[in-house]
Coordinates of C-alpha atoms in Angstrom, one line a residue:
M15 CA 175.3 -52.0 14.7
S16 CA 175.4 -48.4 13.0
S17 CA 171.6 -48.1 13.7
L18 CA 172.2 -48.9 17.4
R19 CA 175.2 -46.6 17.6
I20 CA 172.9 -43.7 16.1
D21 CA 170.3 -44.4 18.5
S22 CA 172.7 -44.5 21.4
E23 CA 174.2 -41.0 20.3
N24 CA 170.6 -39.5 20.3
R25 CA 171.3 -37.4 17.2
Q26 CA 168.4 -34.7 17.1
F27 CA 168.1 -32.0 14.6
N28 CA 169.1 -28.6 15.7
N29 CA 166.9 -25.8 14.5
E30 CA 169.8 -23.4 13.8
W31 CA 170.7 -25.7 10.8
T32 CA 167.6 -24.5 9.0
E33 CA 168.9 -21.0 8.4
K34 CA 172.7 -22.3 8.1
Y35 CA 172.4 -25.0 5.8
A36 CA 168.6 -24.8 4.6
F37 CA 167.3 -27.8 6.0
I38 CA 164.2 -28.9 8.0
A39 CA 163.3 -31.9 10.0
V40 CA 160.5 -34.2 8.6
D41 CA 159.6 -37.1 10.7
A42 CA 162.8 -36.9 12.4
N43 CA 164.9 -36.8 9.2
P44 CA 166.7 -33.8 7.7
V45 CA 165.3 -32.6 4.2
C46 CA 166.9 -30.1 2.0
L47 CA 164.6 -27.1 1.0
I48 CA 166.4 -26.4 -2.1
C49 CA 166.5 -29.9 -3.7
N50 CA 164.2 -31.7 -1.4
E51 CA 167.0 -34.6 -0.7
C52 CA 166.4 -36.4 2.5
L53 CA 169.4 -37.5 4.6
A54 CA 169.4 -40.6 6.5
V55 CA 171.2 -39.1 9.5
S56 CA 170.7 -35.9 11.6
K57 CA 174.5 -35.1 11.7
E58 CA 175.7 -31.6 11.1
Y59 CA 178.8 -32.8 9.1
N60 CA 176.3 -34.6 6.7
L61 CA 174.1 -31.5 6.4
R62 CA 177.3 -29.1 5.8
R63 CA 178.9 -31.5 3.1
H64 CA 175.6 -31.7 1.2
F65 CA 175.2 -27.9 1.4
N66 CA 178.8 -27.0 0.3
T67 CA 178.9 -29.6 -2.4
T68 CA 175.4 -29.0 -3.9
H69 CA 174.4 -25.5 -3.1
A70 CA 177.7 -23.8 -3.1
K71 CA 176.3 -20.4 -4.7
F72 CA 173.4 -20.1 -2.2
N73 CA 175.7 -18.5 0.5
T74 CA 176.9 -15.9 -2.3
T75 CA 173.3 -15.2 -3.3
F76 CA 172.0 -15.0 0.1
P77 CA 174.8 -14.3 2.5
P78 CA 174.4 -15.9 6.0
G79 CA 172.6 -13.6 8.7
S80 CA 171.3 -11.3 6.0
A81 CA 167.6 -10.4 5.7
A82 CA 167.3 -11.7 2.2
R83 CA 168.5 -15.1 3.5
K84 CA 166.1 -15.2 6.4
Q85 CA 163.3 -14.3 3.7
K86 CA 164.3 -17.0 1.2
I87 CA 164.6 -19.7 4.0
S88 CA 161.0 -18.7 5.2
G89 CA 159.9 -18.9 1.6
L90 CA 161.2 -22.3 0.8
T91 CA 159.9 -23.6 4.2
L92 CA 156.4 -22.3 3.2
C93 CA 156.4 -23.7 -0.3
Y94 CA 157.7 -27.1 1.1
E95 CA 154.7 -27.2 3.7
Q96 CA 152.3 -26.4 1.1
R97 CA 153.4 -29.1 -1.5
R98 CA 153.3 -31.6 1.5
R99 CA 149.8 -30.7 2.5
I100 CA 148.5 -31.1 -1.2
L101 CA 150.4 -34.4 -1.6
F102 CA 149.0 -35.5 1.8
R103 CA 145.6 -34.5 0.9
A104 CA 145.8 -36.2 -2.6
C105 CA 146.8 -39.4 -0.9
T106 CA 144.1 -39.2 1.4
D107 CA 141.4 -38.6 -1.3
Q108 CA 143.1 -41.6 -3.1
E109 CA 142.7 -44.0 0.0
R110 CA 139.1 -42.8 0.3
A111 CA 138.3 -43.6 -3.2
T112 CA 140.0 -46.9 -3.1
A113 CA 138.1 -47.8 0.3
A114 CA 134.9 -46.9 -1.6
S115 CA 135.6 -49.2 -4.6
L116 CA 136.6 -51.8 -2.1
R117 CA 133.2 -51.7 -0.5
V118 CA 131.4 -51.7 -3.7
A119 CA 133.3 -54.9 -4.7
W120 CA 132.5 -56.4 -1.2
I121 CA 128.7 -55.8 -1.5
L122 CA 128.7 -57.0 -5.2
G123 CA 130.7 -60.1 -3.9
K124 CA 128.3 -60.9 -1.3
K125 CA 125.4 -60.5 -3.5
K126 CA 127.1 -62.7 -6.1
K127 CA 126.9 -60.1 -8.8
P128 CA 128.9 -59.9 -11.7
F129 CA 132.1 -57.8 -11.9
T130 CA 130.7 -55.8 -14.6
D131 CA 127.8 -54.4 -12.4
S132 CA 130.4 -52.2 -10.6
E133 CA 130.1 -49.7 -13.5
T134 CA 126.5 -49.7 -13.4
V135 CA 126.6 -49.0 -9.6
K136 CA 128.8 -46.0 -10.4
E137 CA 126.2 -44.6 -13.1
C138 CA 123.5 -45.0 -10.5
M139 CA 125.3 -43.1 -7.9
L140 CA 125.9 -40.3 -10.3
A141 CA 122.3 -40.1 -11.3
S142 CA 121.1 -40.2 -7.7
I143 CA 123.4 -37.3 -6.7
E144 CA 122.4 -35.3 -9.9
E145 CA 118.6 -35.7 -8.7
V146 CA 118.9 -35.5 -5.0
V147 CA 121.5 -33.0 -4.2
T148 CA 120.3 -29.2 -5.2
D149 CA 123.4 -27.3 -4.2
E150 CA 125.3 -26.9 -7.4
K151 CA 128.8 -26.5 -5.6
T152 CA 128.1 -29.5 -3.2
R153 CA 126.7 -31.7 -6.1
K154 CA 129.7 -31.0 -8.4
S155 CA 132.2 -31.8 -5.4
V156 CA 130.4 -35.0 -4.8
I157 CA 130.0 -35.9 -8.4
D158 CA 133.8 -35.2 -8.8
S159 CA 134.5 -37.6 -5.9
I160 CA 132.3 -40.4 -7.1
R161 CA 134.2 -40.1 -10.7
Q162 CA 137.6 -40.8 -8.8
I163 CA 136.2 -44.0 -7.5
P164 CA 137.9 -46.9 -9.7
I165 CA 135.1 -49.4 -10.0
S166 CA 135.5 -50.7 -13.6
D167 CA 135.2 -54.4 -14.0
T168 CA 139.1 -54.8 -14.2
S169 CA 139.6 -52.8 -11.2
N170 CA 136.8 -54.7 -9.4
I171 CA 138.8 -57.9 -10.1
R172 CA 141.7 -56.6 -8.5
R173 CA 139.6 -55.3 -5.4
V174 CA 138.0 -58.7 -5.2
E175 CA 141.6 -60.3 -5.2
S176 CA 142.6 -58.0 -2.5
L177 CA 139.5 -58.7 -0.3
A178 CA 139.7 -62.4 -0.7
S179 CA 143.4 -62.3 0.2
D180 CA 142.6 -60.3 3.4
V181 CA 139.9 -62.7 4.4
F182 CA 142.0 -65.7 3.7
E183 CA 144.9 -64.4 5.6
T184 CA 142.6 -63.5 8.6
L185 CA 141.3 -66.9 8.5
M186 CA 144.7 -68.8 8.4
D187 CA 146.0 -66.6 11.2
K188 CA 143.1 -67.8 13.6
L189 CA 143.2 -71.3 12.2
R190 CA 147.0 -71.7 13.1
K191 CA 146.1 -71.0 16.7
A192 CA 143.1 -73.2 16.9
E193 CA 143.9 -76.4 18.9
V194 CA 141.5 -78.6 16.9
M195 CA 139.4 -78.3 13.7
S196 CA 136.6 -80.0 11.9
L197 CA 136.7 -80.4 8.2
A198 CA 133.7 -81.0 5.8
V199 CA 134.9 -82.5 2.4
D200 CA 132.6 -82.7 -0.8
E201 CA 133.2 -82.9 -4.4
S202 CA 131.0 -81.8 -7.3
T203 CA 131.0 -80.7 -10.8
D204 CA 130.3 -77.2 -11.6
N205 CA 128.0 -76.2 -14.6
S206 CA 131.2 -75.9 -16.9
D207 CA 132.0 -79.7 -16.1
V208 CA 135.1 -78.9 -13.8
A209 CA 135.2 -81.1 -10.8
Q210 CA 135.7 -79.0 -7.5
L211 CA 136.6 -80.1 -4.1
C212 CA 135.2 -77.9 -1.5
L213 CA 136.9 -77.8 2.1
Y214 CA 135.0 -76.3 4.8
V215 CA 136.3 -75.9 8.4
R216 CA 134.9 -75.5 11.8
F217 CA 137.0 -74.3 14.9
Y218 CA 137.2 -72.5 18.2
D219 CA 139.2 -69.4 18.1
G220 CA 139.1 -68.5 21.8
A221 CA 136.1 -66.3 21.6
C222 CA 133.5 -68.1 19.5
F223 CA 133.1 -71.1 16.8
H224 CA 133.6 -70.2 13.3
E225 CA 132.5 -72.0 10.2
D226 CA 134.5 -70.8 7.1
L227 CA 135.2 -71.8 3.5
L228 CA 138.8 -73.3 3.6
G229 CA 139.4 -73.8 0.1
L230 CA 137.8 -74.7 -3.3
I231 CA 140.1 -76.9 -5.3
P232 CA 139.8 -77.7 -9.0
L233 CA 140.3 -81.5 -9.8
E234 CA 141.8 -82.7 -13.2
G235 CA 140.9 -86.3 -14.4
Q236 CA 140.1 -88.8 -11.8
T237 CA 138.9 -88.1 -8.3
T238 CA 140.2 -91.1 -6.3
G239 CA 140.9 -91.1 -2.5
E240 CA 144.7 -90.9 -3.4
I241 CA 144.3 -87.7 -5.5
L242 CA 142.0 -86.0 -3.0
F243 CA 144.3 -86.8 -0.2
A244 CA 147.1 -85.3 -2.2
K245 CA 145.4 -82.2 -2.9
I246 CA 144.2 -81.7 0.6
S247 CA 147.8 -82.6 2.0
A248 CA 149.5 -80.0 -0.4
F249 CA 146.8 -77.2 0.8
F250 CA 147.8 -77.8 4.3
E251 CA 151.4 -77.8 3.8
E252 CA 151.3 -74.8 1.5
N253 CA 149.4 -72.7 4.2
N254 CA 151.2 -74.2 7.2
L255 CA 148.4 -76.0 8.6
D256 CA 148.6 -79.2 10.6
L257 CA 146.5 -82.1 9.5
A258 CA 147.0 -83.9 12.7
R259 CA 144.7 -81.1 14.4
I260 CA 141.5 -82.4 12.5
N261 CA 139.2 -84.1 15.0
M262 CA 136.5 -84.9 12.6
L263 CA 136.2 -85.4 8.9
V264 CA 132.5 -85.4 7.3
T265 CA 132.0 -86.6 3.7
D266 CA 129.1 -87.6 1.7
G267 CA 129.7 -91.2 1.7
A268 CA 131.3 -91.7 -1.6
P269 CA 133.6 -94.6 -2.0
S270 CA 136.4 -92.4 -2.9
M271 CA 135.7 -90.7 0.4
V272 CA 135.1 -93.7 2.9
G273 CA 136.9 -96.5 1.2
R274 CA 138.2 -98.7 4.0
D275 CA 141.8 -98.7 2.8
Q276 CA 142.2 -96.3 -0.3
G277 CA 139.5 -93.9 0.9
L278 CA 140.2 -90.3 1.8
A279 CA 139.2 -90.9 5.3
A280 CA 141.5 -93.9 5.8
R281 CA 144.5 -92.0 4.4
M282 CA 143.8 -89.0 6.5
A283 CA 143.4 -91.1 9.7
A284 CA 147.1 -92.4 9.2
V285 CA 148.4 -88.9 9.7
A286 CA 145.7 -87.6 12.2
P287 CA 145.5 -90.2 14.9
Q288 CA 142.7 -88.4 16.9
M289 CA 140.5 -87.7 13.7
R290 CA 137.0 -89.3 13.5
S291 CA 135.3 -89.9 10.2
L292 CA 131.4 -89.5 9.7
H293 CA 129.1 -90.0 6.8
C294 CA 127.0 -86.9 6.6
L295 CA 123.8 -87.3 8.7
I296 CA 121.5 -85.4 6.3
H297 CA 122.7 -88.0 3.5
Q298 CA 122.2 -90.8 5.9
S299 CA 118.5 -89.7 6.7
L300 CA 117.9 -89.5 3.0
L301 CA 119.1 -93.1 2.3
C302 CA 116.6 -94.2 5.2
A303 CA 113.7 -93.0 3.1
K304 CA 114.9 -94.6 -0.3
L305 CA 111.7 -95.9 -2.2
S306 CA 111.6 -99.5 -3.7
G307 CA 108.9 -101.8 -5.1
E308 CA 105.2 -100.5 -5.4
L309 CA 106.1 -97.2 -3.7
K310 CA 108.8 -96.5 -6.1
E311 CA 106.5 -97.5 -9.0
T312 CA 103.9 -94.8 -7.8
M313 CA 106.6 -92.2 -7.3
D314 CA 107.8 -92.8 -10.8
S315 CA 104.3 -92.7 -12.3
V316 CA 103.6 -89.3 -10.8
M317 CA 106.9 -88.1 -12.1
A318 CA 105.9 -89.4 -15.6
I319 CA 102.6 -87.6 -15.3
I320 CA 104.4 -84.4 -14.4
N321 CA 107.0 -84.6 -17.1
F322 CA 104.2 -85.4 -19.6
I323 CA 102.4 -82.0 -18.7
R324 CA 105.6 -80.0 -18.4
C325 CA 108.0 -81.3 -20.6
T326 CA 106.3 -83.0 -23.9
S327 CA 106.0 -79.5 -25.6
S328 CA 106.1 -76.0 -24.7
L329 CA 102.7 -75.5 -26.2
Q330 CA 101.2 -78.2 -23.8
H331 CA 102.9 -76.6 -20.8
R332 CA 101.4 -73.3 -21.8
L333 CA 98.0 -74.7 -22.2
F334 CA 98.1 -76.4 -18.7
R335 CA 99.1 -73.2 -16.9
K336 CA 96.5 -71.3 -18.8
L337 CA 93.9 -74.0 -17.6
L338 CA 95.1 -73.3 -14.0
A339 CA 94.5 -69.7 -14.4
D340 CA 91.1 -70.1 -16.0
M341 CA 90.3 -72.5 -12.9
S342 CA 91.6 -69.9 -10.4
A343 CA 93.9 -72.7 -9.0
E344 CA 95.9 -71.9 -6.1
Y345 CA 99.4 -72.7 -7.7
K346 CA 100.4 -71.6 -11.2
D347 CA 102.3 -74.7 -12.2
L348 CA 103.5 -78.2 -11.1
L349 CA 107.0 -79.1 -9.6
I350 CA 109.7 -81.1 -11.1
H351 CA 111.5 -83.5 -8.9
N352 CA 115.3 -83.6 -9.0
D353 CA 117.1 -86.3 -6.8
I354 CA 120.0 -83.8 -6.3
R355 CA 117.6 -81.4 -4.4
W356 CA 116.7 -82.9 -1.1
L357 CA 113.2 -81.2 -0.6
S358 CA 112.0 -81.7 -4.3
K359 CA 110.4 -85.1 -3.9
G360 CA 108.0 -84.0 -1.0
N361 CA 107.3 -80.7 -2.6
A362 CA 106.4 -82.2 -6.1
L363 CA 104.1 -84.8 -4.5
K364 CA 102.4 -82.1 -2.3
R365 CA 101.9 -79.9 -5.4
F366 CA 100.4 -82.8 -7.3
C367 CA 97.8 -83.8 -4.8
E368 CA 96.8 -80.1 -4.5
L369 CA 96.3 -79.8 -8.3
K370 CA 94.6 -83.4 -8.7
E371 CA 91.3 -81.8 -10.1
E372 CA 93.1 -79.6 -12.7
I373 CA 95.4 -82.3 -13.7
L374 CA 92.4 -84.7 -14.5
V375 CA 90.7 -81.9 -16.5
F376 CA 93.8 -81.3 -18.6
L377 CA 94.1 -84.9 -19.2
Q378 CA 90.7 -85.3 -20.2
S379 CA 91.0 -82.4 -22.7
S380 CA 94.3 -84.0 -24.1
K381 CA 94.1 -86.1 -27.3
L382 CA 97.5 -87.8 -27.0
K383 CA 97.5 -91.5 -26.1
K384 CA 99.7 -91.0 -23.1
A385 CA 96.9 -88.9 -21.6
G386 CA 94.6 -91.8 -21.7
K387 CA 96.9 -94.0 -20.0
F388 CA 97.6 -91.4 -17.1
L389 CA 93.9 -90.6 -16.7
S390 CA 93.4 -94.4 -16.2
L391 CA 96.0 -94.5 -13.7
M392 CA 94.6 -91.5 -11.8
G393 CA 91.3 -93.2 -11.7
N394 CA 92.6 -96.1 -9.6
N395 CA 91.9 -95.5 -6.0
E396 CA 95.0 -97.5 -4.6
F397 CA 97.2 -95.3 -6.7
N398 CA 95.7 -92.4 -5.6
A399 CA 95.9 -93.5 -1.8
T400 CA 99.7 -94.2 -2.1
V401 CA 100.4 -90.8 -3.6
C402 CA 98.5 -89.2 -0.7
F403 CA 100.4 -91.4 1.7
L404 CA 103.7 -90.5 0.0
S405 CA 103.0 -86.8 0.2
D406 CA 102.2 -86.9 4.0
V407 CA 105.4 -89.1 4.8
F408 CA 107.6 -87.0 2.8
Y409 CA 106.2 -83.7 4.2
H410 CA 107.5 -85.0 7.5
L411 CA 110.7 -85.9 6.0
N412 CA 111.2 -82.7 4.6
Q413 CA 110.4 -80.9 8.1
L414 CA 113.3 -83.1 9.6
N415 CA 115.6 -82.2 6.7
M416 CA 114.8 -78.5 7.2
E417 CA 115.8 -79.0 10.8
L418 CA 119.0 -80.6 9.7
Q419 CA 120.0 -78.1 7.4
G420 CA 121.9 -74.9 8.3
R421 CA 125.0 -73.3 9.4
D422 CA 126.5 -73.4 12.9
K423 CA 124.9 -76.9 13.6
T424 CA 127.0 -79.5 15.7
V425 CA 126.9 -83.1 15.2
F426 CA 125.0 -83.4 18.8
E427 CA 122.2 -81.0 17.4
L428 CA 121.6 -83.1 14.4
V429 CA 121.8 -86.4 16.5
E430 CA 119.0 -84.8 18.8
K431 CA 116.8 -84.1 15.9
L432 CA 117.3 -87.6 14.3
R433 CA 116.4 -89.3 17.8
A434 CA 113.4 -87.2 17.9
F435 CA 112.2 -88.1 14.5
Q436 CA 112.7 -91.7 15.6
R437 CA 110.2 -91.4 18.3
K438 CA 107.7 -89.6 15.8
L439 CA 108.0 -92.6 13.5
S440 CA 106.6 -94.5 16.4
L441 CA 103.8 -92.1 16.7
F442 CA 103.0 -92.4 13.0
S443 CA 103.0 -96.0 13.0
A444 CA 100.2 -96.0 15.7
D445 CA 98.3 -93.1 13.9
L446 CA 98.1 -94.8 10.5
C447 CA 94.6 -96.3 11.1
P448 CA 91.2 -95.3 9.8
E449 CA 90.2 -93.8 13.2
K450 CA 93.1 -91.2 13.6
M451 CA 95.4 -90.5 10.8
L452 CA 96.2 -87.0 12.5
H453 CA 99.5 -87.0 11.0
F454 CA 98.4 -88.0 7.4
P455 CA 95.9 -85.2 6.6
T456 CA 96.1 -85.8 2.7
L457 CA 95.2 -89.4 3.1
R458 CA 92.5 -88.7 5.7
K459 CA 91.0 -86.0 3.6
S460 CA 90.9 -88.4 0.5
G461 CA 88.9 -91.0 2.3
L462 CA 90.9 -93.7 0.8
Q463 CA 91.9 -96.9 2.5
I464 CA 95.2 -97.7 4.3
T465 CA 97.3 -100.5 2.6
E466 CA 99.8 -103.0 3.9
V467 CA 102.4 -101.2 1.8
M468 CA 101.9 -98.0 3.7
S469 CA 102.4 -99.5 7.2
G470 CA 105.3 -101.4 5.9
F471 CA 107.0 -98.5 4.7
I472 CA 106.6 -96.9 8.3
D473 CA 108.0 -99.9 9.9
S474 CA 110.9 -99.9 7.2
L475 CA 111.6 -96.3 8.1
K476 CA 111.8 -97.1 11.8
N477 CA 114.2 -100.0 11.1
N478 CA 116.4 -98.0 8.8
F479 CA 116.7 -95.0 11.4
A480 CA 117.5 -97.5 14.1
T481 CA 120.1 -99.1 12.1
R482 CA 122.0 -96.1 11.3
F483 CA 121.4 -94.0 14.5
D484 CA 120.6 -96.2 17.6
D485 CA 124.1 -96.9 18.0
F486 CA 125.6 -93.6 17.1
S487 CA 128.6 -92.7 19.1
I488 CA 131.7 -90.7 18.9
S489 CA 134.8 -92.0 20.5
I490 CA 136.5 -89.2 22.7
P491 CA 140.2 -88.3 23.3
S492 CA 142.2 -89.9 26.1
L493 CA 141.8 -87.8 29.3
D494 CA 141.9 -88.0 33.1
E495 CA 138.4 -89.5 33.9
S496 CA 138.8 -89.0 37.6
F497 CA 139.2 -85.3 37.2
L498 CA 136.5 -85.2 34.7
Q499 CA 134.0 -87.0 36.7
L500 CA 134.6 -84.7 39.6
E501 CA 134.1 -81.7 37.6
L502 CA 130.7 -83.0 36.0
I503 CA 129.3 -83.6 39.6
D504 CA 130.1 -80.0 40.4
I505 CA 128.6 -78.6 37.3
Q506 CA 125.5 -80.7 37.8
S507 CA 125.1 -79.7 41.3
S508 CA 125.3 -76.0 40.5
D509 CA 121.9 -74.5 40.2
D510 CA 123.4 -71.4 38.6
L511 CA 125.2 -73.4 35.8
Q512 CA 122.3 -75.4 35.2
Q513 CA 120.0 -72.2 34.8
S514 CA 122.8 -70.8 32.5
L515 CA 122.9 -73.8 30.3
Q516 CA 119.0 -73.4 30.0
Q517 CA 119.4 -69.8 29.0
A518 CA 122.6 -69.7 27.0
G519 CA 122.5 -72.9 25.0
Y520 CA 125.4 -75.3 24.6
E521 CA 128.0 -73.3 22.8
K522 CA 127.7 -70.1 24.9
F523 CA 127.6 -72.2 28.2
W524 CA 130.6 -74.0 27.4
T525 CA 132.6 -71.0 25.8
H526 CA 131.4 -68.0 28.0
V527 CA 129.9 -69.5 31.4
V528 CA 132.1 -72.4 32.2
S529 CA 135.4 -71.2 33.8
Q530 CA 138.7 -72.8 32.3
E531 CA 140.3 -72.5 35.6
K532 CA 137.5 -74.4 37.5
F533 CA 136.6 -76.8 34.7
P534 CA 139.5 -77.3 32.4
H535 CA 138.8 -81.0 31.6
S536 CA 135.2 -81.0 31.0
R537 CA 135.4 -77.6 29.2
G538 CA 138.4 -79.0 26.9
L539 CA 136.2 -81.8 26.1
A540 CA 133.2 -80.0 25.4
L541 CA 135.1 -77.5 23.0
F542 CA 136.8 -80.7 21.3
L543 CA 133.2 -82.3 20.6
L544 CA 131.2 -78.9 19.9
T545 CA 134.0 -78.2 17.3
M546 CA 132.7 -81.2 15.2
F547 CA 130.7 -81.1 11.8
G548 CA 127.4 -83.2 11.6
S549 CA 126.9 -82.7 7.7
T550 CA 128.3 -81.5 4.6
Y551 CA 125.5 -79.1 4.1
T552 CA 128.1 -76.1 4.1
C553 CA 129.8 -77.5 1.3
E554 CA 126.3 -78.3 -0.6
S555 CA 125.5 -74.7 0.0
S556 CA 128.9 -73.6 -1.4
F557 CA 128.2 -75.5 -4.6
S558 CA 125.0 -73.6 -5.1
H559 CA 126.8 -70.2 -4.7
M560 CA 129.4 -71.4 -6.9
N561 CA 127.2 -72.1 -9.7
A562 CA 125.3 -68.7 -9.1
I563 CA 128.6 -66.8 -9.5
K564 CA 129.6 -68.6 -12.6
T565 CA 126.1 -68.1 -14.1
H566 CA 125.8 -64.4 -13.1
N567 CA 129.4 -63.4 -14.3
R568 CA 129.3 -62.8 -18.1
I569 CA 133.0 -62.6 -18.2
S570 CA 135.3 -65.8 -18.2
L571 CA 136.1 -66.8 -14.6
T572 CA 139.5 -68.6 -13.7
D573 CA 139.5 -70.8 -11.0
Q574 CA 141.4 -68.5 -8.8
N575 CA 138.6 -65.9 -9.5
L576 CA 135.9 -68.1 -8.6
Q577 CA 137.5 -69.0 -5.3
H578 CA 138.0 -65.4 -4.5
C579 CA 134.2 -64.6 -5.4
L580 CA 133.1 -67.7 -3.4
R581 CA 135.2 -66.8 -0.3
I582 CA 133.8 -63.1 -0.1
A583 CA 130.3 -64.5 -0.9
L584 CA 130.6 -67.0 2.2
S585 CA 132.9 -65.1 4.6
T586 CA 131.7 -64.5 8.2
Y587 CA 134.5 -61.9 8.5
T588 CA 134.3 -58.3 7.4
P589 CA 137.5 -56.5 6.2
D590 CA 138.5 -53.1 7.5
F591 CA 138.1 -51.3 4.2
T592 CA 140.1 -48.2 5.2
A593 CA 143.1 -50.0 6.5
L594 CA 143.0 -52.2 3.5
A595 CA 143.0 -49.1 1.2
K596 CA 146.3 -47.8 3.0
S597 CA 147.9 -51.1 2.7
K598 CA 150.3 -52.5 0.2
K599 CA 147.7 -55.0 -1.0
C600 CA 145.9 -52.2 -3.0
H601 CA 147.8 -50.3 -5.6
F602 CA 146.7 -46.7 -6.7
S603 CA 148.1 -46.6 -10.1
H604 CA 144.4 -45.4 -11.2
Y605 CA 145.3 -42.0 -9.4
K606 CA 147.7 -39.6 -11.1
L607 CA 149.2 -36.7 -9.1

């Protein structure tokens, strides 16, 4: 009430009070020139009381109206303005130094570099300035400014925390306003044996679609569906997010994720009625190509030969690489297959086929018993034909996998790629005959015969893909179908909209071309569906970034530090460094006035 009364009285500073009571107005508040005390209200009674109580002798030393008093007041005013300018300049320099340290921390975080590299960055900047800037005065000024930048490893940790906090708060602000969101969830163990639950979110913010790291939650002990649901629920509640707004949950298909009664998807569906769950489409495509029987035995034999050459001893590995160099081989080494890496099987087979002659020479020169066994195996035409066939097939599967990978890909884009590959499988089946083999170049080049196992595997691929994807569909939310039908007819009948769809693509067409006023039902449905993830690629990629961060940082990272670093590395948003430097999130204890 008192503040309202003061505002209504429109109390303003009277310039006569400067000479009378030694006060000046600073940001509408009266400040004493003698003791620098600031009063809350510009009221003459308050100024007079302060002056008579605290500086009663001032009138005696400098009588009112005298030249000496005017000179003293003028001098006090000048001194105050000088001190204020110095303080303002110091604060500005301080903020610039902080903004610079924030930029350095951001760049290092984006590159997944360790905190301690910040000091090396500073040394490089100083060394470069000493060499490049020739004017001594300018060089000294720039070097002094750089030395004021606080970028020690401990300072960098604080800067990373401030940056990650700003990124997270910005994400939360946008996410709370989003009507629906899609969630990709995956769990993995990092290189220090800590189970980490990765949450990635996709949503529409009114301007464009975003895919961002929502959280990285460490897990202790078991990783059951009940525990995963409890962790996610607590995270959403803590950050004032609504689980009911989730329209799609994509997982890796693990039992703890997709269990019918106790899995994460079932538990989340109970609190989010509109939510659909989906087993990652990339994982499903890999399961379609699972080997068995004779093909699995062939693959295992190829891996055994590779491991014999590369892993028996470091000496044997060096000798093989030396042989490749002596024979001027195209490649310097064989590749090891890892089931975790999606593309490694096809790449390992391709490299094995391309280095077949060099492998034979090396096995012939080896005196180990296993070498003779492997040499005999590689002399078998049926084995060689199967290896060539697998190399060609997995080349095509790898091409599909590469098309499915990547950020900002909706579930419908992935389904389109999978449907196209199903048609290619029919082409491959017809092409697998001695007269053609256009799509099996390695097998064709070898001149070896086609076996029933090969044609059987192509048929098996066709059946597996058909079983998983022929009837693929996503149920849509309840809406007024009559209005939707009318709107879709109008869109299909518009030549301009059809042309815009071809030029802009799905996302921009529905977000920037189609009018919300004219087509509210069709646009709302499109945005609902385009929000959906189709794979857990973003989570898988995050785990790779996470392990790189933990490997590069030589200092021990807490779970919170790790999440901050990962959030910066994967963020699609860039903070305003200058504004952040001025905010309360950054403390300036490093700078002493």
